[in-house]
XYZ file of C-alpha atoms in Angstrom:
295
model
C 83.426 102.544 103.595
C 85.744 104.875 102.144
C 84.341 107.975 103.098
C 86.586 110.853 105.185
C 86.062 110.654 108.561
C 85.299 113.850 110.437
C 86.668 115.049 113.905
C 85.136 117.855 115.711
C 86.474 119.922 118.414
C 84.972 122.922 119.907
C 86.744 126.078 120.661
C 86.254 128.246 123.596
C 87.998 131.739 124.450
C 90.459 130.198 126.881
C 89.188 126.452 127.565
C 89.619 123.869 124.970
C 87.890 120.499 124.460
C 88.954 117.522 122.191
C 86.933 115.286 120.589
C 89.153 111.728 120.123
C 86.803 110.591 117.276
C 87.789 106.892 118.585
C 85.854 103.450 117.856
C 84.086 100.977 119.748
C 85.801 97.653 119.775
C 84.098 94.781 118.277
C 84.741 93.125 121.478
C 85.822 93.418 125.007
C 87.868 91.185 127.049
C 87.434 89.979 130.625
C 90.091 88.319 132.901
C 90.898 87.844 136.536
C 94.798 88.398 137.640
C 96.293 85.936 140.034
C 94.881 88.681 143.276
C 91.684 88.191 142.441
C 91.017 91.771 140.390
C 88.778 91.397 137.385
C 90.274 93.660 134.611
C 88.397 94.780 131.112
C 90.104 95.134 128.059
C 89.649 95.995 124.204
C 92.981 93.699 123.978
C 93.783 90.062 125.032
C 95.977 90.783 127.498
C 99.884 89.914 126.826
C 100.071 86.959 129.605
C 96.544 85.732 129.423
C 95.377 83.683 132.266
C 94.015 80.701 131.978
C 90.176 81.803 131.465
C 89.627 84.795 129.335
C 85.855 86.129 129.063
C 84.806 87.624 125.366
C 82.253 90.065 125.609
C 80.650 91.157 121.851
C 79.780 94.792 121.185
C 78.340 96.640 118.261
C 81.589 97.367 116.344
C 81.538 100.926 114.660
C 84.179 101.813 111.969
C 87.793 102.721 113.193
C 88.960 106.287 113.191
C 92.160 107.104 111.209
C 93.407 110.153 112.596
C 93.433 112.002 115.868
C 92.485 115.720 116.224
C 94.816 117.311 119.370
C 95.273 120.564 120.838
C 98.503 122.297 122.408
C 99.109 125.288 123.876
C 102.305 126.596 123.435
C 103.044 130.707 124.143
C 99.904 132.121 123.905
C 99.232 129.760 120.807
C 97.322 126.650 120.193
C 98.921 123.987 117.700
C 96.306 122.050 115.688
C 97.706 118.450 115.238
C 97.103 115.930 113.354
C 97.991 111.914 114.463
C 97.982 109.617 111.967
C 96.557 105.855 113.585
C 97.233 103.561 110.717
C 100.645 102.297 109.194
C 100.402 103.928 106.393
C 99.872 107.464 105.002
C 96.961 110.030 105.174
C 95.946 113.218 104.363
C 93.810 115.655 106.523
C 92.036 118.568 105.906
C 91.540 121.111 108.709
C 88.317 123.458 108.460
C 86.093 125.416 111.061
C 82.798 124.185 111.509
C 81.226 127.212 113.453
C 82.227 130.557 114.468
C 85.813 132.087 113.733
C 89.464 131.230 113.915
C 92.440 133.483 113.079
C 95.556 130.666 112.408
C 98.380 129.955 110.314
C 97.789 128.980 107.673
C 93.781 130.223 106.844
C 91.509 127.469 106.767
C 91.012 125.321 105.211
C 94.113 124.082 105.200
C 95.701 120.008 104.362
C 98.915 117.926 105.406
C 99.989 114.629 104.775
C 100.793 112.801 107.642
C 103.447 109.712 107.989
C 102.344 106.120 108.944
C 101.848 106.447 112.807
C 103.365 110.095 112.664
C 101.490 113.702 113.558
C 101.715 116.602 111.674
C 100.720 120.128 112.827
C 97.894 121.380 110.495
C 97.378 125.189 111.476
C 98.492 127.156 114.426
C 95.095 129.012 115.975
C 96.416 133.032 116.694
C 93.125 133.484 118.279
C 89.393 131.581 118.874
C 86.169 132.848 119.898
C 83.653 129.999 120.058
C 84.349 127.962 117.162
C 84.217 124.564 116.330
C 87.160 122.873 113.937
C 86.397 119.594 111.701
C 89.014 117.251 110.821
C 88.569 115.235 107.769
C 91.186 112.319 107.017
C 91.411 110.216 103.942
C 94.100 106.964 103.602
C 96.840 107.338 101.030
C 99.618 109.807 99.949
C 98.355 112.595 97.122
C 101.548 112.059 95.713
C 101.443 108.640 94.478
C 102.363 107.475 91.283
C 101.196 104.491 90.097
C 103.043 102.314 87.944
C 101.828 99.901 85.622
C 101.309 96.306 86.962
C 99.528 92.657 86.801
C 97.301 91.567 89.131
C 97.317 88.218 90.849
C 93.781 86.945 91.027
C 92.471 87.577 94.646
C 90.860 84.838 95.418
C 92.238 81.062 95.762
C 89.300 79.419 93.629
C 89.390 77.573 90.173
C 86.440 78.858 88.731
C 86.659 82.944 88.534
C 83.289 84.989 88.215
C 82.794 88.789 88.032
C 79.694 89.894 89.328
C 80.265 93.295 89.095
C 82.928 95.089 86.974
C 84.029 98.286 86.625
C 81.631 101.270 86.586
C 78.982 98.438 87.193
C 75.435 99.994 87.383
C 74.624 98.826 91.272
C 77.375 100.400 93.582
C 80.444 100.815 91.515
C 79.543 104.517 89.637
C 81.061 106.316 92.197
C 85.117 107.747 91.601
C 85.971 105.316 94.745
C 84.503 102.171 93.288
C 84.132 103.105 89.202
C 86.910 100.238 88.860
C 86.456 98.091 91.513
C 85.659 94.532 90.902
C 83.051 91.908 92.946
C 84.337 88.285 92.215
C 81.531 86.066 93.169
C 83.291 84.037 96.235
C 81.408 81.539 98.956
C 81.964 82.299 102.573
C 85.084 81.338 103.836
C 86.896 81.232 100.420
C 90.329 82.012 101.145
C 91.406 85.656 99.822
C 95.044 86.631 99.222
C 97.054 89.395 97.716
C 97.141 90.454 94.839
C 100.503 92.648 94.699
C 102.992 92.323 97.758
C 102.825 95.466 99.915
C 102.179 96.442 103.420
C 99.178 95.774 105.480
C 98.284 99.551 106.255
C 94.677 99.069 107.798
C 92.234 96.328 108.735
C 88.455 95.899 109.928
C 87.307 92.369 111.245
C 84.897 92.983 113.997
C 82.010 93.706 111.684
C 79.201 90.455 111.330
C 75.849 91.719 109.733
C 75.005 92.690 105.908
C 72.333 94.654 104.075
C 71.199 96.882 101.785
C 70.504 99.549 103.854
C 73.682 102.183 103.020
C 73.357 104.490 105.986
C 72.967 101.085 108.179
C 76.122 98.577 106.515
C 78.055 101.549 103.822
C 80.980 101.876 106.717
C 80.628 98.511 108.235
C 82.799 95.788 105.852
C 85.454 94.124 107.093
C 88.670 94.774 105.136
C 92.494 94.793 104.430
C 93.708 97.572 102.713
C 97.313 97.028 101.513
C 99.701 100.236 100.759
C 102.153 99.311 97.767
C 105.450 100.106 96.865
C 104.402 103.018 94.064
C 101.494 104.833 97.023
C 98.274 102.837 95.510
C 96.298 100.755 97.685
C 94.340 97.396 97.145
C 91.334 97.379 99.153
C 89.725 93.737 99.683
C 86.275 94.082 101.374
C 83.152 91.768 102.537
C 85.592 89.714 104.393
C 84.048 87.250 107.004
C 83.609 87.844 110.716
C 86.732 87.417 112.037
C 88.470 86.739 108.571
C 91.427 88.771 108.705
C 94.448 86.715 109.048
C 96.898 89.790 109.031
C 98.096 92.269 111.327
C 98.705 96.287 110.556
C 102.295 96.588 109.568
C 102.742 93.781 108.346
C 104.771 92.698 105.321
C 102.656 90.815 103.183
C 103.599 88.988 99.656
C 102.249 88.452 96.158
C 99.599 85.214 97.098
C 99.768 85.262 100.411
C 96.479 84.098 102.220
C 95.475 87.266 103.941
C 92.129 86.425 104.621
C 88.714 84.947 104.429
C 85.667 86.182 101.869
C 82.057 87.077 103.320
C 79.133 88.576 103.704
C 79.522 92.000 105.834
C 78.702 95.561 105.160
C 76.556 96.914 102.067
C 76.158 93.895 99.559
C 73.637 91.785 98.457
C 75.551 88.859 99.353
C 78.706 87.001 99.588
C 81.213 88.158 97.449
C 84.806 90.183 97.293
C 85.025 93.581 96.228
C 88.383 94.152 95.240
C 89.828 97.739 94.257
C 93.067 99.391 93.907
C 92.896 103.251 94.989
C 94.874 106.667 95.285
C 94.330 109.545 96.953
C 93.962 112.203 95.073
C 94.258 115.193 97.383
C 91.512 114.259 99.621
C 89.518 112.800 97.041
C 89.722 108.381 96.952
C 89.379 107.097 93.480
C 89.793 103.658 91.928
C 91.963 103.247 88.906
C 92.517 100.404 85.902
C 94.127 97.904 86.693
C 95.603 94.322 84.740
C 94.727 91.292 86.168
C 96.103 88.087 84.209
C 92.862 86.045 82.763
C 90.145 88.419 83.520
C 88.122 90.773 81.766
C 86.411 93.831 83.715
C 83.495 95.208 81.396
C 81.212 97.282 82.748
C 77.490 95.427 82.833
């Protein structure tokens, strides 16, 4: 779910192409306007008319950053734009071929929630291809020691899985993550108050296939005050119930549990993560009432 997301561009002498790297909607919208046009959207549109069509398509995971190219005095600038409302870092490298820029690659930048950053400045290209690799979260963050609201709104609490658990949780992103057994539809809320920095609800099938369901969870990852991130994943079709940017506080509902992406069934993975210069890793973390062993 976690993994960087790569952008790929190819350079030629004098023309230059741009891969987006953008994502399939998990559905499409169909209205008519008062003339009689029919228009198609990935949106509802602001002033919906009274019918509005939903057409489903296969949802693919959301790209966080933008790879774009400008020429500016015999130069090309190499940015960087950051799509989610919170902080990532990128990492510039060349996939094929040869670039001469400023600085060598590879070369990083943090980029601002919904900012752009210029990466490297390309001198010269023959026939080379750049990748851009982006990873949520500020290298820079601190963490600061804090309690954990339970996640879930549920009397009875079970761990299935705690951290460095021997079935998917060995792994620096998800070595102290947590899977609370939860039924589908259990209501999910925060654990810390931060900001709602990125979300994925489009996603409706589950296996244990990881190629097939590894990047296809829904989720709400939530940037706090001190840079670290909770990430609460498996959510149910549809079971966000917050937007990007969006102020959210301690035990606030923020969603529903479920049964999407790479699990063996319903249940909430819960983790809190920092980047660590283009590296995601889980930390400890307290959570009032519950023990984490590893089993």
């Amino acid at each position: 779910m976690d993994r960087p997301r790569h952008l790929t561009t190819a350079l030629c002498a004098l023309a230059f192409a741009v891969a987006s790297g953008g994502a399939d909607a998990g559905k499409v919208y169909r209205w008519t306007d008062r003339n009689g046009v029919t228009h198609y959207g990935d949106r509802m549109p602001d002033a919906p008319p009274a019918e509005v069509s939903v057409i489903p398509v296969r949802a693919e995971p959301s790209a966080i950053a933008r790879l774009r190219l400008e020429k500016q005095d015999g130069r090309t600038l190499v940015w960087a734009d950051n799509r989610l409302d919170g902080p990532i870092e990128v990492l510039l490298r060349i996939g094929r071929g040869h670039v001469a820029s400023e600085p060598e690659l590879p070369a990083t930048a943090t980029v601002p929630p919904h900012g752009s950053a210029v990466v490297a400045v390309l001198t010269a290209a023959q026939h080379a291809e750049l990748q851009l690799d982006a990873l949520p979260g500020d290298p820079d963050a601190r963490p600061l020691d804090t309690e954990y609201l339970l996640p879930l709104q549920q009397s009875r609490v079970r761990v299935h899985q705690g951290f460095a658990g021997r079935f998917s949780h060995a792994d620096p992103q998800n070595r102290y993550a947590a899977d609370f057994a939860a039924a589908i539809g259990t209501p999910v809320v925060a654990a810390r108050a931060g900001r709602v920095m990125q979300i994925e609800s489009d996603f409706d099938q589950a296996g244990l296939d990881r190629e097939r369901y590894g990047g296809r969870a829904n989720f709400v990852r939530v940037l706090h005050e001190d840079g670290t991130m909770a990430l609460y994943a498996h959510l149910d079709i549809n079971g966000v119930h917050v937007r990007v940017g969006e102020q959210v506080r301690a035990g606030q509902r923020i969603g529903l549990s479920g049964n999407t992406g790479f699990t063996t069934g319903p249940h909430l993975h819960f983790a809190v993560q920092v980047n660590r210069g283009m590296r995601l890793e889980a930390i400890s973390f307290r959570m009032r009432g519950v023990s984490f062993e590893s089993f």
